[in-house]
XYZ file of N, CA and C in Angstrom:
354
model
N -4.485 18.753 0.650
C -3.623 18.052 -0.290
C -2.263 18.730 -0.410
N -2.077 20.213 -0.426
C -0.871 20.670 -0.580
C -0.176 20.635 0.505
N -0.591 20.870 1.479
C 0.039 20.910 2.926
C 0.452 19.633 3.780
N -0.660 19.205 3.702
C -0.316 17.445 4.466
C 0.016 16.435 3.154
N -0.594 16.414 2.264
C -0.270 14.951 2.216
C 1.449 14.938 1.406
N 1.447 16.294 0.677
C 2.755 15.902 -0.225
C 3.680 16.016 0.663
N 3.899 16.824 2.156
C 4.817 16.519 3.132
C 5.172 15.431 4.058
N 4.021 14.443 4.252
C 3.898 13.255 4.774
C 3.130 12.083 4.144
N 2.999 11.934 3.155
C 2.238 10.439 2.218
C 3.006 10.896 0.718
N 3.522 9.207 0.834
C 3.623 9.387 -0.710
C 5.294 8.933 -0.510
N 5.836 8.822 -2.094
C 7.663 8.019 -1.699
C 8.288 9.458 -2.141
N 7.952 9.870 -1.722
C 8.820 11.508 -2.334
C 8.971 12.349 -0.981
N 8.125 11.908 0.114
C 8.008 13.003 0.964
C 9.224 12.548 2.131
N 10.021 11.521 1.892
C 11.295 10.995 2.404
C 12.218 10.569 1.622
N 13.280 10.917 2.372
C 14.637 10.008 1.234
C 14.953 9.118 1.572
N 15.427 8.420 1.077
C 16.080 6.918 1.124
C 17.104 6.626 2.358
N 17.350 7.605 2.441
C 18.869 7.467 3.976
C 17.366 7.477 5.534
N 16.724 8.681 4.912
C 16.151 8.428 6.062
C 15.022 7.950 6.726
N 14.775 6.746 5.622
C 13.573 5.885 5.748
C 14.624 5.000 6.211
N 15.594 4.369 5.598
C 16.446 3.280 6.259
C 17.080 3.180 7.571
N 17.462 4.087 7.450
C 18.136 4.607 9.241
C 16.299 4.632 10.436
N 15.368 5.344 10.231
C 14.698 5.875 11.094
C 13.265 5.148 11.174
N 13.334 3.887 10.084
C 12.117 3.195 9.728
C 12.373 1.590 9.348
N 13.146 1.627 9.747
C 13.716 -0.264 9.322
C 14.282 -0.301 10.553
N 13.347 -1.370 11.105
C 13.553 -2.414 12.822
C 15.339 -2.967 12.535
N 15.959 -2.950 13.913
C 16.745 -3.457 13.729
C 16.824 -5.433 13.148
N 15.551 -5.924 13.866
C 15.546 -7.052 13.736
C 14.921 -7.470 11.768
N 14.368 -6.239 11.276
C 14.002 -6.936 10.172
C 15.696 -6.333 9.131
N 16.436 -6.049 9.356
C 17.700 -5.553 8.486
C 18.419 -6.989 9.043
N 18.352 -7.581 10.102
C 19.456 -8.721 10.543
C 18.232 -9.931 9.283
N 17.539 -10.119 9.134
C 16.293 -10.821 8.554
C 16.304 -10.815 6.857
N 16.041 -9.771 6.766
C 16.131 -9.460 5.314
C 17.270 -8.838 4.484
N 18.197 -8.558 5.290
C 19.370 -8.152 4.193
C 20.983 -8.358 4.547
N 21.119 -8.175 3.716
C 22.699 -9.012 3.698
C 23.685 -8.108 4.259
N 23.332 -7.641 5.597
C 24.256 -6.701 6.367
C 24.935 -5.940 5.510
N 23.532 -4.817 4.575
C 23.845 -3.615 3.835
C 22.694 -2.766 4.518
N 23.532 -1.368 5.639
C 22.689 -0.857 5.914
C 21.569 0.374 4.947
N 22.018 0.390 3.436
C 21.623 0.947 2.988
C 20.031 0.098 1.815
N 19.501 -0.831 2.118
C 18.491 -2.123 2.038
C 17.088 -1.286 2.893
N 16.461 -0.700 1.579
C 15.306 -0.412 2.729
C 14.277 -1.464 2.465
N 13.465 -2.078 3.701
C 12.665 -3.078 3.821
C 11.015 -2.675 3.926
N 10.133 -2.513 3.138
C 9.043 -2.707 3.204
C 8.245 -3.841 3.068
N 6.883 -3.476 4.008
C 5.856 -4.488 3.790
C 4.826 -3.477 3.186
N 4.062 -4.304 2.851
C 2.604 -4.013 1.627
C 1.456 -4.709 2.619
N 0.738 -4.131 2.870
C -0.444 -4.316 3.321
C -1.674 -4.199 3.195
N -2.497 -5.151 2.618
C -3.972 -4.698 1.765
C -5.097 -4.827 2.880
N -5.822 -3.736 2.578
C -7.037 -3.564 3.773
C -7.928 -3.385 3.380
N -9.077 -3.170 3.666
C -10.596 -2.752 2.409
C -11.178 -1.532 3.600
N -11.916 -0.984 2.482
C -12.907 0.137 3.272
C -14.231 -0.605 2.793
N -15.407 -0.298 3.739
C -16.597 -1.231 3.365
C -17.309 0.732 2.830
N -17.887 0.162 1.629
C -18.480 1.295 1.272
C -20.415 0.869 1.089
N -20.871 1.893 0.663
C -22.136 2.136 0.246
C -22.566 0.888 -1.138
N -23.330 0.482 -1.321
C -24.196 -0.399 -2.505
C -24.080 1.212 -3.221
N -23.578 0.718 -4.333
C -24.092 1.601 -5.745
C -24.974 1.272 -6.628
N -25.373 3.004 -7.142
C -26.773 2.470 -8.067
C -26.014 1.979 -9.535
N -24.648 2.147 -9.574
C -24.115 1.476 -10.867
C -24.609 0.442 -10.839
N -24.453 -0.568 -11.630
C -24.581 -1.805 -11.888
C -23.456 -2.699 -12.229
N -23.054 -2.185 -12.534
C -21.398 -2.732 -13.037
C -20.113 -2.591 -12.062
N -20.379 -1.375 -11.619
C -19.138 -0.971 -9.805
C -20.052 -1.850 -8.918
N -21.138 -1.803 -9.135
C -21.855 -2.619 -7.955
C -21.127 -4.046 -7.602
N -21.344 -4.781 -8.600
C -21.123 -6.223 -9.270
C -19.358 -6.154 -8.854
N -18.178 -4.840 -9.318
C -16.955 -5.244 -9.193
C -16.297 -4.839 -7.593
N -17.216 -4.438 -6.984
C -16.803 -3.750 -5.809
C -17.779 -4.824 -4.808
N -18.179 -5.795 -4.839
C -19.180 -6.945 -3.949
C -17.959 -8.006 -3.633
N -17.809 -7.627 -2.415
C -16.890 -8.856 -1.906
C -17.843 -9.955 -1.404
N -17.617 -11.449 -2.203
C -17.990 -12.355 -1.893
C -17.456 -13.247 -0.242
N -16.270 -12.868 0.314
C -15.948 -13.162 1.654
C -16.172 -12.441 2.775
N -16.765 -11.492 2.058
C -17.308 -10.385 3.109
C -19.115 -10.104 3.172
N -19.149 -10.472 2.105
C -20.532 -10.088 1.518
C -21.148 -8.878 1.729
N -20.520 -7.746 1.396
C -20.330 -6.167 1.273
C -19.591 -5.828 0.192
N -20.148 -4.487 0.086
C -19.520 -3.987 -1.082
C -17.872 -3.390 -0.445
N -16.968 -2.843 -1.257
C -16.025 -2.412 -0.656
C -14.221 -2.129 -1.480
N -14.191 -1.365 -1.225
C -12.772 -1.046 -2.287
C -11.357 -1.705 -0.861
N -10.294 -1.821 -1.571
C -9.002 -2.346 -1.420
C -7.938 -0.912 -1.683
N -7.466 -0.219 -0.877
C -6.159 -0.055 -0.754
C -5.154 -0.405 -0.282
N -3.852 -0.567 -0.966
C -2.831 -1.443 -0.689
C -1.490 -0.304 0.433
N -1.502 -0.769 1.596
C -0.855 0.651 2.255
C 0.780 0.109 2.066
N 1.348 0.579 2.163
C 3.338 0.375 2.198
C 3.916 1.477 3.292
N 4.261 0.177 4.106
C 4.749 0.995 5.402
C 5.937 0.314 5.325
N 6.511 1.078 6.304
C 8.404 0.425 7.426
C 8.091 -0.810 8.099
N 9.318 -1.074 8.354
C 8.883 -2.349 9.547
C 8.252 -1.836 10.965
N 8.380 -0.830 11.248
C 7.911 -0.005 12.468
C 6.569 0.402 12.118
N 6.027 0.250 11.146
C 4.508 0.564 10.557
C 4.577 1.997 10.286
N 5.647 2.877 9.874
C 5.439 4.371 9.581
C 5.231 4.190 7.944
N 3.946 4.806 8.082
C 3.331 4.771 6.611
C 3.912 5.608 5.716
N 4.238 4.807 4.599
C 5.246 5.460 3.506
C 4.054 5.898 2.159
N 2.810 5.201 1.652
C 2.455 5.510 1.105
C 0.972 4.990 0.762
N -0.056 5.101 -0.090
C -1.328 3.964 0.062
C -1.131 4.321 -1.377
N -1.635 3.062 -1.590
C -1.808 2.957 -2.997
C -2.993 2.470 -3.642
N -3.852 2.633 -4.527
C -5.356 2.712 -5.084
C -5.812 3.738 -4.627
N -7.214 3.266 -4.370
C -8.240 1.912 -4.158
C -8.229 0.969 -5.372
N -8.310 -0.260 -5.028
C -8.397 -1.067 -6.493
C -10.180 -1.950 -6.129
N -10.600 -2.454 -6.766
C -11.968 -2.924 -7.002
C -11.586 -4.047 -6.011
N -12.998 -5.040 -5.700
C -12.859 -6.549 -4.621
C -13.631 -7.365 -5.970
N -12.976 -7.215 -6.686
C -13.207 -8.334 -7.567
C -12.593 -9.689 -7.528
N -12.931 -10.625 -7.955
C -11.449 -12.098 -7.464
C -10.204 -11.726 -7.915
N -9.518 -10.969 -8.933
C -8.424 -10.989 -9.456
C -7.694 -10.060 -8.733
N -8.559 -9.122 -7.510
C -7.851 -8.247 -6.728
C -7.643 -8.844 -4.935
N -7.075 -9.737 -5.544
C -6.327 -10.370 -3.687
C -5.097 -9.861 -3.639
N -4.261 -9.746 -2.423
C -3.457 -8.898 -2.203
C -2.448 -9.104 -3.173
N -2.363 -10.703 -3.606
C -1.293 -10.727 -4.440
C -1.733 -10.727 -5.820
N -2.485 -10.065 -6.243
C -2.830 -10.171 -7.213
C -2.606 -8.302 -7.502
N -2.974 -7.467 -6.244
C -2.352 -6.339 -6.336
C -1.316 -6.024 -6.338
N -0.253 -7.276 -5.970
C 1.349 -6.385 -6.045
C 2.007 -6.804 -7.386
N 1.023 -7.976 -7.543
C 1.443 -7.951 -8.937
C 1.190 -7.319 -9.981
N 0.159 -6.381 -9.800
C -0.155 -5.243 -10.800
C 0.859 -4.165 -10.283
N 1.352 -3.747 -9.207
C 1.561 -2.602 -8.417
C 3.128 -3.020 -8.975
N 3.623 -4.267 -8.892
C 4.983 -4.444 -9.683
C 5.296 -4.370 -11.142
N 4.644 -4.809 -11.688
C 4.595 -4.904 -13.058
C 4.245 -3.514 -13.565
N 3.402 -2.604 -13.439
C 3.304 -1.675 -13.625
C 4.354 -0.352 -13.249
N 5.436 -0.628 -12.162
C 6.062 -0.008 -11.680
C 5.475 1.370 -11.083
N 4.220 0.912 -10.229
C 3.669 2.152 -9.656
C 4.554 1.995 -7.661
N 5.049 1.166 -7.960
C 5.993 0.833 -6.609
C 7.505 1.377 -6.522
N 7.999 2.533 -6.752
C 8.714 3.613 -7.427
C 10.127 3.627 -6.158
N 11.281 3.736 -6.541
C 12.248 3.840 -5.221
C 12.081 5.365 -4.520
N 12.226 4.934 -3.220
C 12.243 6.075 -2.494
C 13.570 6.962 -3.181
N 13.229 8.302 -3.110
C 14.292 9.441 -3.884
C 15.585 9.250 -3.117
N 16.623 9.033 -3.459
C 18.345 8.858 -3.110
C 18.464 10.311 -3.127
């Protein structure tokens, strides 16, 4: 944890000049921004890990994906357009109210989606 992850995971372990310059495709800056090279562009990407049946009863029940029919947690990853991973965020439960957009809308509203450090 001290060594790897706070030097490479996480929005702190880069600055803002050089996520934009070294992690934003040329083609998604002509796409998404108004020819300001200083516009950094992320995507959000939700993935699941399939885990173990718990003897909870209650994590059991909120962690049972019905489209999968496995149990299984959701982290939401935030990478570059080049896919260099900027950060993961959760795990959040596979309950119905946790579809991807249902996570960025917690992940926005909550402001756990933080600007990269200037």
């Amino acid at each position: 944890m001290q060594y790897f992850v706070l030097q490479n995971v996480g929005f702190e372990h880069i600055n803002h000049e050089d996520f934009v310059e070294n992690h934003t495709t040329p083609i998604a800056k002509k796409l998404f921004s108004d020819n300001d090279d200083k516009t950094a562009i992320l995507v959000l990407d939700g993935t699941y890990i399939f885990i173990q049946k718990s003897s909870d009863y209650k994590f059991q029940r909120q962690s049972y994906n019905l489209h999968k029919h496995r149990p299984l947690v959701k982290p939401m990853v935030v990478v570059g357009t080049d896919w260099y991973t900027l950060s993961v965020l959760g795990p959040y439960l596979s309950n119905t109210k946790n579809n991807d957009a249902g996570i960025t809308r917690h992940i926005v509203s909550s402001n756990e989606l933080l600007a990269i450090r200037q």
